[in-house]
Coordinates of C-alpha atoms and ligand atoms in Angstrom, one line a residue:
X1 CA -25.4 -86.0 37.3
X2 CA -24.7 -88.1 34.0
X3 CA -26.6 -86.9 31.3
X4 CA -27.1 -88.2 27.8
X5 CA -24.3 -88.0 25.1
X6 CA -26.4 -86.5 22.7
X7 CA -26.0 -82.9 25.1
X8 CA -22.1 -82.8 24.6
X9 CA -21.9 -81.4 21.4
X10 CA -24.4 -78.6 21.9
X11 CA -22.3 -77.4 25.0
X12 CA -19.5 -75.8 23.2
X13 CA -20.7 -72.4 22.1
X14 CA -18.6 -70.0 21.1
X15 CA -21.8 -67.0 21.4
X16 CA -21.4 -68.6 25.4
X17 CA -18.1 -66.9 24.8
X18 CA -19.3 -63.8 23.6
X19 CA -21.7 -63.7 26.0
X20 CA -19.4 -63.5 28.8
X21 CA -17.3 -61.2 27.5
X22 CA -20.6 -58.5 26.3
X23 CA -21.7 -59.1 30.1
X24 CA -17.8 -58.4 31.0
X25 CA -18.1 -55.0 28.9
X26 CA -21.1 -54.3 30.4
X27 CA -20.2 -54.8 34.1
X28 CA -16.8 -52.5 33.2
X29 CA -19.1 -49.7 32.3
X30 CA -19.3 -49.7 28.5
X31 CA -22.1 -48.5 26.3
X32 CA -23.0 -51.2 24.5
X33 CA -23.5 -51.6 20.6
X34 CA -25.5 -54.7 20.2
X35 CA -24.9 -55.9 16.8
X36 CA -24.7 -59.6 17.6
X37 CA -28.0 -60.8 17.5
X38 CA -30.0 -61.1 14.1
X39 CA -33.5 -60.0 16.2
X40 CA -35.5 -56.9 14.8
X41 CA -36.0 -53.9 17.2
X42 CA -38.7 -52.6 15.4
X43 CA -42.1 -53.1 16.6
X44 CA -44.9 -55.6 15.5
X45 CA -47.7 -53.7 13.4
X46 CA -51.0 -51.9 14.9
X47 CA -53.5 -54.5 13.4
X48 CA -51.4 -57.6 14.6
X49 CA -51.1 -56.0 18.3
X50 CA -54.8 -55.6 18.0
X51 CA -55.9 -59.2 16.8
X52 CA -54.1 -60.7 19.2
X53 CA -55.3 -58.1 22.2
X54 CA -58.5 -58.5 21.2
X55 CA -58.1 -62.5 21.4
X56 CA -56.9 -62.1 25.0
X57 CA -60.1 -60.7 26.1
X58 CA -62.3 -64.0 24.2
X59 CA -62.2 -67.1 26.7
X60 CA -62.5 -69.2 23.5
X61 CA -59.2 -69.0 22.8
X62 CA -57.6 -69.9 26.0
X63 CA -57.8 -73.8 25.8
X64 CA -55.5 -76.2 23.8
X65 CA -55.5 -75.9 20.1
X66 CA -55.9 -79.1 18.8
X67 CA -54.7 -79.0 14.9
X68 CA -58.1 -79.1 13.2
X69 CA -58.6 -75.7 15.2
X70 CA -55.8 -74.4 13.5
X71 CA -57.4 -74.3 9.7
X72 CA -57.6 -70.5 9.4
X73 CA -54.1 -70.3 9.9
X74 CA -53.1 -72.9 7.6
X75 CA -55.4 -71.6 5.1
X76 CA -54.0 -68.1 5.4
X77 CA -50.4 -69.4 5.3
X78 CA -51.5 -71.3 1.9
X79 CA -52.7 -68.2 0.2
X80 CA -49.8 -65.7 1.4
X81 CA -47.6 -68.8 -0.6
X82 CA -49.5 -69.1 -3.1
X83 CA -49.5 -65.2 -3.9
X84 CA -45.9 -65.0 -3.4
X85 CA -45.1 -68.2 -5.7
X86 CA -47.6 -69.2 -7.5
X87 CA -47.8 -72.4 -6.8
X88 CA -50.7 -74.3 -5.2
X89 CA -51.2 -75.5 -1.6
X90 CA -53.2 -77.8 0.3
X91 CA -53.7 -76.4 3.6
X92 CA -54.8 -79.6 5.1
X93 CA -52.1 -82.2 4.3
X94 CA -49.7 -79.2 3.0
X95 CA -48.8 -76.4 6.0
X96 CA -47.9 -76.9 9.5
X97 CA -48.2 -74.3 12.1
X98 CA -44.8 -73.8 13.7
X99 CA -43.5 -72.0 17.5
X100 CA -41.4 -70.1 15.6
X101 CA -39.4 -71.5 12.6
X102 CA -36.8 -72.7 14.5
X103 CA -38.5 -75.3 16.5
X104 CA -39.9 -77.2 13.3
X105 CA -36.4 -77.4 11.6
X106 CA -34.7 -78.3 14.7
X107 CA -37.6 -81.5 15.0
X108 CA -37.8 -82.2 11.8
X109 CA -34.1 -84.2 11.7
X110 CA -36.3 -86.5 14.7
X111 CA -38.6 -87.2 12.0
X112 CA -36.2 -88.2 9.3
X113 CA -33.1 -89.6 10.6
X114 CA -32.2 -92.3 12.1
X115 CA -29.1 -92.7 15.1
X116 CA -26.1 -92.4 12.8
X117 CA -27.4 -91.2 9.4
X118 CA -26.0 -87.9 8.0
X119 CA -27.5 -84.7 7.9
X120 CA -25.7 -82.2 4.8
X121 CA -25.5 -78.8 6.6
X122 CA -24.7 -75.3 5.4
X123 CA -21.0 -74.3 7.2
X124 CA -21.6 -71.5 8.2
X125 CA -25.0 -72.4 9.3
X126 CA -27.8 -71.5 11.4
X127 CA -26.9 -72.9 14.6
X128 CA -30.1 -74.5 15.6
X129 CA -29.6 -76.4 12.1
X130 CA -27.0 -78.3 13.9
X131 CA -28.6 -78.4 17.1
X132 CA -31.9 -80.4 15.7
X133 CA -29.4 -83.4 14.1
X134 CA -27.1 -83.5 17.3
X135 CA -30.8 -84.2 19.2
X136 CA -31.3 -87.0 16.3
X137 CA -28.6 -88.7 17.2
X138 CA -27.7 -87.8 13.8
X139 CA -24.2 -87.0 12.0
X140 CA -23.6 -83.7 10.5
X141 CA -21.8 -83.2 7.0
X142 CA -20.5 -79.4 6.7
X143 CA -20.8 -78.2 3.2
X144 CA -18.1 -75.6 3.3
X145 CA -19.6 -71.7 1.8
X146 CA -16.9 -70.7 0.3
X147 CA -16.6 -67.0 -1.4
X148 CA -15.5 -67.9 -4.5
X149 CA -18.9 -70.0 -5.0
X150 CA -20.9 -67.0 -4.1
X151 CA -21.5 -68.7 -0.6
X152 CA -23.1 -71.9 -2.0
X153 CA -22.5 -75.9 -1.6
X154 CA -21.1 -77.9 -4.6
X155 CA -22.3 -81.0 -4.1
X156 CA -20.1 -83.2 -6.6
X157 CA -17.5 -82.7 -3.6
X158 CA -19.8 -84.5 -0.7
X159 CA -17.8 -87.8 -0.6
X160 CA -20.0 -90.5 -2.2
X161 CA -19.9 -92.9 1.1
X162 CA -21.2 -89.5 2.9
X163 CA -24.3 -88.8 0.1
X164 CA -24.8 -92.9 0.4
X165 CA -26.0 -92.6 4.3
X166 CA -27.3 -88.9 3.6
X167 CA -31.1 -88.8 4.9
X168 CA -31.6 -85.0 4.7
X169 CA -29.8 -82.0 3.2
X170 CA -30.7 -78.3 4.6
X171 CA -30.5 -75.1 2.5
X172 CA -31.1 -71.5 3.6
X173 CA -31.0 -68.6 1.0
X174 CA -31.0 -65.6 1.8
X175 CA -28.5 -66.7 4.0
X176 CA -27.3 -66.5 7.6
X177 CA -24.8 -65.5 8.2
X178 CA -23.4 -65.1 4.7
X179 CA -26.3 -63.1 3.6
X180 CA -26.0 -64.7 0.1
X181 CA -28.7 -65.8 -2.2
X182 CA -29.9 -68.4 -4.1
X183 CA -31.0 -68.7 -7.9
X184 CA -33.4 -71.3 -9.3
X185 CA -31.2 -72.6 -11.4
X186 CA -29.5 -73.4 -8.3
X187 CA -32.4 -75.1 -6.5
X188 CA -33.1 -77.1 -9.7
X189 CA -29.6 -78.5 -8.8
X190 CA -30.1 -79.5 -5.1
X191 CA -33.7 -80.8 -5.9
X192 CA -32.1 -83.3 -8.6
X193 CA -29.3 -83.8 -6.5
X194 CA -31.6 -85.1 -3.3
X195 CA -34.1 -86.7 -6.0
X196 CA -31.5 -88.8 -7.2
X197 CA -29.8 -89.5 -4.0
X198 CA -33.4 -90.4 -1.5
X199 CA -32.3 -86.9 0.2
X200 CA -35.2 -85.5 2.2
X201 CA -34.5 -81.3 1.0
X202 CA -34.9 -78.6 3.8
X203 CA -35.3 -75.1 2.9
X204 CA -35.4 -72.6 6.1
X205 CA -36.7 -69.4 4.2
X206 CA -36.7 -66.9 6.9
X207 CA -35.6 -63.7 4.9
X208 CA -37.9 -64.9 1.8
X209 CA -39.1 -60.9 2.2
X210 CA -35.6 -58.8 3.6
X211 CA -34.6 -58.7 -0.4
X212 CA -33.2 -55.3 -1.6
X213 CA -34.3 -55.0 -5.3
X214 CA -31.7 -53.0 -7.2
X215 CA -34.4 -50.4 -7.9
X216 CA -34.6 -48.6 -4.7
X217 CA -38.0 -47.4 -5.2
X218 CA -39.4 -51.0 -5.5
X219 CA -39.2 -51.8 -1.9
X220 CA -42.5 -53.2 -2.3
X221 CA -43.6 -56.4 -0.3
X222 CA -42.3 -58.5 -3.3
X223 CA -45.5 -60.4 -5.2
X224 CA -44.0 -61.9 -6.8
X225 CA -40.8 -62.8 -4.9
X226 CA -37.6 -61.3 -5.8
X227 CA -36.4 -64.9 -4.5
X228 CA -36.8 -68.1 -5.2
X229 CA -38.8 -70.9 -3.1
X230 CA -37.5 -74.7 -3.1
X231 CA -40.9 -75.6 -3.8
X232 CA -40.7 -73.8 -7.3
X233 CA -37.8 -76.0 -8.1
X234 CA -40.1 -78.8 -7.0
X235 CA -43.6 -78.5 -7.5
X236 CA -45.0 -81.8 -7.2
X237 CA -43.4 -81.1 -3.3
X238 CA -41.5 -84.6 -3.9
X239 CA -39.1 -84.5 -1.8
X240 CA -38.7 -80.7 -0.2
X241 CA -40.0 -78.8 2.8
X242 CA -40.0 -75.3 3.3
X243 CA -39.9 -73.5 6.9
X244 CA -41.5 -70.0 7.1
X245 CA -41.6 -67.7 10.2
X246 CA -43.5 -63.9 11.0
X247 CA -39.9 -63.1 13.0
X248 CA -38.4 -61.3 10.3
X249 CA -41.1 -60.3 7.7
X250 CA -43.7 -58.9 10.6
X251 CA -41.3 -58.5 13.6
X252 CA -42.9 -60.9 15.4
X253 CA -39.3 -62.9 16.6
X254 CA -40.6 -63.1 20.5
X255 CA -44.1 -64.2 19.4
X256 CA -42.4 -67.6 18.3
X257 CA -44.6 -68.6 15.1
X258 CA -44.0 -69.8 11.7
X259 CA -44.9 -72.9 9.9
X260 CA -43.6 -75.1 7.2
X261 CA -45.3 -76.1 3.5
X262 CA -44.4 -79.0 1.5
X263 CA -44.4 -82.7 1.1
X264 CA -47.6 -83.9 3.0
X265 CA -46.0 -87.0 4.1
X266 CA -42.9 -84.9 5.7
X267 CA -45.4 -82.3 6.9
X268 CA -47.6 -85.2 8.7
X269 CA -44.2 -87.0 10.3
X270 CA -43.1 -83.6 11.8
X271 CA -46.7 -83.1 12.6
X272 CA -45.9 -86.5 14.4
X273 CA -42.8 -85.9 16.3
X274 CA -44.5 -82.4 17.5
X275 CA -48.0 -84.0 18.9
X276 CA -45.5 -85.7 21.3
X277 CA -44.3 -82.1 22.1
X278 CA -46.8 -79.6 22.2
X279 CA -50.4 -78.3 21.7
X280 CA -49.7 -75.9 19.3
X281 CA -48.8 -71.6 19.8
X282 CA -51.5 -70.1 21.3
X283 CA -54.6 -69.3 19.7
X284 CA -54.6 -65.4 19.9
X285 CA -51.3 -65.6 18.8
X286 CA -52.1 -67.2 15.4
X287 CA -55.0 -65.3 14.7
X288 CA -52.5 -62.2 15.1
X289 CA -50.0 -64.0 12.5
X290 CA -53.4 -64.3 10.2
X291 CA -53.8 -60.3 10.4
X292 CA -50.2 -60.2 9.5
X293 CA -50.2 -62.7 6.9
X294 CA -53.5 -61.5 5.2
X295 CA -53.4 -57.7 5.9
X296 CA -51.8 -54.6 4.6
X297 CA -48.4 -55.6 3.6
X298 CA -46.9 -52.2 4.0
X299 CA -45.5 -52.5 7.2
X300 CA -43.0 -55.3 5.4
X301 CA -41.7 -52.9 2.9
X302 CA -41.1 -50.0 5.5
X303 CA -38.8 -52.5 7.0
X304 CA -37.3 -53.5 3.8
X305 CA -36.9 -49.8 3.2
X306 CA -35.0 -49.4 6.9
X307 CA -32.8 -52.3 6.7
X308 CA -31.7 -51.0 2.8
X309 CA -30.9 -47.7 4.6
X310 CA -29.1 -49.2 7.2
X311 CA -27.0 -51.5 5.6
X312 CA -25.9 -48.7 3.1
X313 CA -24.7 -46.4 6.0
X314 CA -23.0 -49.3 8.0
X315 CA -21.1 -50.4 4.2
X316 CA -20.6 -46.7 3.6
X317 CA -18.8 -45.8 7.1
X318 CA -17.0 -49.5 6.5
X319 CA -15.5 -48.3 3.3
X320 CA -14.9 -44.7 4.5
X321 CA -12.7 -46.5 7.2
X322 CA -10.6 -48.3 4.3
X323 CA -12.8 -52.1 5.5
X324 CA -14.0 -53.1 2.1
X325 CA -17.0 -55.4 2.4
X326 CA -19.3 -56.4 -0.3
X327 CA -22.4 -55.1 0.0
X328 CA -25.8 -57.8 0.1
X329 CA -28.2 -58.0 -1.5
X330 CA -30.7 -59.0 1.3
X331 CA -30.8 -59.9 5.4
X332 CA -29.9 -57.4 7.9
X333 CA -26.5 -59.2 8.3
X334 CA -23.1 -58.0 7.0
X335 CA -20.8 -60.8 6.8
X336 CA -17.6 -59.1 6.7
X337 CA -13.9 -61.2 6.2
X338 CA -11.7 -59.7 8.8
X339 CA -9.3 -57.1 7.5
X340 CA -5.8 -58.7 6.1
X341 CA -3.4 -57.6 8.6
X342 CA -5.6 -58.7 11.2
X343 CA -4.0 -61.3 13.5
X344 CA -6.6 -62.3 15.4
X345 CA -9.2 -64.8 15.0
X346 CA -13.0 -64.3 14.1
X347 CA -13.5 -65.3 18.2
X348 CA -10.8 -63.0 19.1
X349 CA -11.3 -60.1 17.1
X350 CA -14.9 -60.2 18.9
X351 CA -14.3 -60.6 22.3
X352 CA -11.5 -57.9 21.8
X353 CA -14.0 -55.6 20.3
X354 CA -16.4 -55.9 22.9
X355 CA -14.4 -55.4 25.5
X356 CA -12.5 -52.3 24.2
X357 CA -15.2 -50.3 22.2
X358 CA -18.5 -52.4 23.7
X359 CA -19.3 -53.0 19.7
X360 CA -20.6 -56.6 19.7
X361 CA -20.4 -58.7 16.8
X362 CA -21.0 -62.3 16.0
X363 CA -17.8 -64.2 15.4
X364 CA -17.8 -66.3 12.4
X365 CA -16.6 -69.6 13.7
X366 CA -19.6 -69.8 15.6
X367 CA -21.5 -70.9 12.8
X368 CA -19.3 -73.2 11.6
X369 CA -15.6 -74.4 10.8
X370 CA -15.8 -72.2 7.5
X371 CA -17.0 -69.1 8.8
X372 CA -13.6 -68.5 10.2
X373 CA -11.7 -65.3 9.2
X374 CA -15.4 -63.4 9.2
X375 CA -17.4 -61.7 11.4
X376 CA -21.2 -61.4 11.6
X377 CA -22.7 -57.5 12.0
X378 CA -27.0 -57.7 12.8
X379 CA -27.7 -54.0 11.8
X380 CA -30.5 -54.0 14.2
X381 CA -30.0 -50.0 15.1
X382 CA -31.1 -47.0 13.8
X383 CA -28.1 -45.5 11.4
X384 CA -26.9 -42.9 13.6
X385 CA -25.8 -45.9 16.3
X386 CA -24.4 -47.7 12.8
X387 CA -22.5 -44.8 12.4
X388 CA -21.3 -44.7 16.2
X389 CA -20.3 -48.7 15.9
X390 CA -18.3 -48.3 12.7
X391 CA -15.7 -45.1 14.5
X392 CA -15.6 -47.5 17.6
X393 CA -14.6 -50.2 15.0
X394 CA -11.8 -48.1 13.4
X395 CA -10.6 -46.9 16.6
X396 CA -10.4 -50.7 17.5
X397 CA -8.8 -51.6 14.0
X398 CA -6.4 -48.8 14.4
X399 CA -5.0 -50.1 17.8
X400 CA -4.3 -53.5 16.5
X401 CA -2.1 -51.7 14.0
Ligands
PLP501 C1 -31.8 -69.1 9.2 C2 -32.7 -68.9 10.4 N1 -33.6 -69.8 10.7 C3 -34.5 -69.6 11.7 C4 -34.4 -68.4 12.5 C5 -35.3 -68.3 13.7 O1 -36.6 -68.1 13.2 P1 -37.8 -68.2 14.3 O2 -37.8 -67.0 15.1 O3 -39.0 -68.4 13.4 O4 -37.6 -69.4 15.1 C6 -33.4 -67.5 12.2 C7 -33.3 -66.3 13.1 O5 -32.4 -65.5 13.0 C8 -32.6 -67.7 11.1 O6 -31.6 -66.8 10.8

């Protein structure tokens, strides 16, 4: 069967790779150490479980949900921004109920771009950032993250025939993979940058709340935000959208809902494209992302707490080994550059890994031409496992010696 053209550039996948060789592990009796997959293990809270039980049981919500019947959730999406930021938002023309962020920042480039137009992309990347502008038709710009600029793009070295048929430019701090972050001062930049240029400006802000504040007794759930929101940088929302999602913050990954705030004319077009798409998540489902949103928020700094302790045991046993990797400042990623006599490449080193010690790790090619020579830990175990994973990874480090 011929399919369109548009499919051949999502088929090359180097976590296909991985995949193959974790199932290889697998079937040749390893114990597994998942730490390739950036999806919380720990469990959605009491009072969200309950909300959205309790919706199961009320016939009411078992129908489509048309948008107006989604106010409550927009409104309690504009007051958890709001608190956070302190900026103002119309939850009528302003928030969008999401499946999960992913979905509205892989539709949006149908929205904005037309066949040809370029897309500027973070390299490394979220995957799915790539994915929505190969759908579009779209080309894709990779702004190289490169160490030396903490991670971020410069955007004086995007050629100037590139920026010229540039429709849309997507950030992401904290970042994934690189776990970086972003400073206003830095948004100011991109937002004058895409002002002056007619650059539609995409911020995916999943870890807005995964922060580790230097004072380790303030894991508190960060009102105000310990990082910035594009929408501060631009608060007459002139040209930037922000995409939010309960996956990280509330646990809530395989509940698939988020939603994105910002320009009202970008929020309706998306709106647009996704009327042709769907009826919206499921009703009991939003109303348990209200309980989340507009609840206790301690839940969200126990897990700030536990990803803290985690990545300072994983970064410990890392440098105990003699693997010197910075450590971040927030995600539950460690994006670690491979060791200097290491021959192999990010792919390599991976598969090897997996197959040897049954540690799985995300190779850093996989997000993009510049996150070769790294490799991508999710510390989505309890320490004790960390600690397991890290002597697996010297024994594996010492063999390639
Ligand atoms: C940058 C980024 N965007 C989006 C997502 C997915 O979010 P959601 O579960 O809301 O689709 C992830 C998940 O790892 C992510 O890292």
């Amino acid at each position: 069967m011929e399919f369109a053209k548009r499919l051949q550039p999502l088929q090359s996948n180097v976590f296909a790779d991985m995949d193959k060789a974790k199932a290889a592990a697998l079937a040749a009796g390893r114990e597994i150490i998942d730490l390739s997959l950036g999806s919380s293990d720990l469990p959605a809270e009491a009072h969200v479980i309950e909300a959205i039980a309790q919706s199961l049981y009320d016939p009411s919500t078992h129908g489509y949900l048309l948008f107006h019947g989604t106010k409550s959730f927009r409104q309690a999406a504009a007051n958890w921004y709001e608190n956070k930021f302190g900026i103002k938002v119309d939850p009528e023309t302003e928030v969008l109920p999401l499946i999960g962020s992913q979905e509205g920042t892989a539709h949006l480039p149908l929205a904005v771009l037309n066949p040809g137009d370029f897309a500027l992309l973070l390299d490394p990347g979220y995957p799915s950032h790539m994915g929505g502008v190969y759908l579009a038709s779209g080309q894709i710009y990779a702004m190289p993250l490169l160490e030396e600029n903490n991670f971020l793009p410069v955007f004086n070295d995007i050629p100037a025939p590139v920026v010229a048929q540039s429709r849309m430019m997507v950030l992401s701090y904290p970042h994934n993979p690189t776990a970086a972050i972003a400073t206003l001062e830095f948004f100011q930049e991109a937002v004058a940058f895409c002002q002056q240029h007619n650059i539609v400006l995409v911020h995916d802000f999943p870890y807005v709340d995964l922060v580790f504040p230097e004072d380790e007794g303030n894991n508190h759930a960060h009102t105000p935000s310990l990082v910035p929101s594009i929408l501060q940088a631009d608060p007459d929302k002139s040209i930037s959208i922000e995409f939010f999602t309960l996956s990280k913050s509330y646990n809530m990954g395989g509940f698939r809902i988020g939603y994105a705030i910002g320009n009202p004319e970008l929020i309706r077009a998306l709106r647009q494209v996704k009327a042709a798409v769907d009826f919206n998540q499921y009703r009991g489902i939003l109303n348990g992302a209200i309980a989340a949103l507009t609840g206790s928020q301690i839940g969200v700094e126990k897990g700030v707490a536990i990803f803290r302790q985690r990545r300072d045991t994983f970064i410990n046993a890392l440098h105990r080994i003699g693997w010197y990797v910075p450590t971040p400042k927030a995600t539950m990623y460690i994006w670690a550059k491979l060791p200097a006599n290491c021959s192999l490449n990010s792919q390599e080193f991976c598969i090897q890994l997996v197959k040897q010690t049954g540690v799985a790790a995300s190779p850093g090619s996989g997000f993009g031409k510049s996150g070769e020579g790294y490799v991508r830990f999710a510390l989505v175990h309890e320490p004790t496992i960390l600690e397991t994973a890290v002597e697996r990874i010297a024994e594996f480090l010492n063999s390639l010696s």
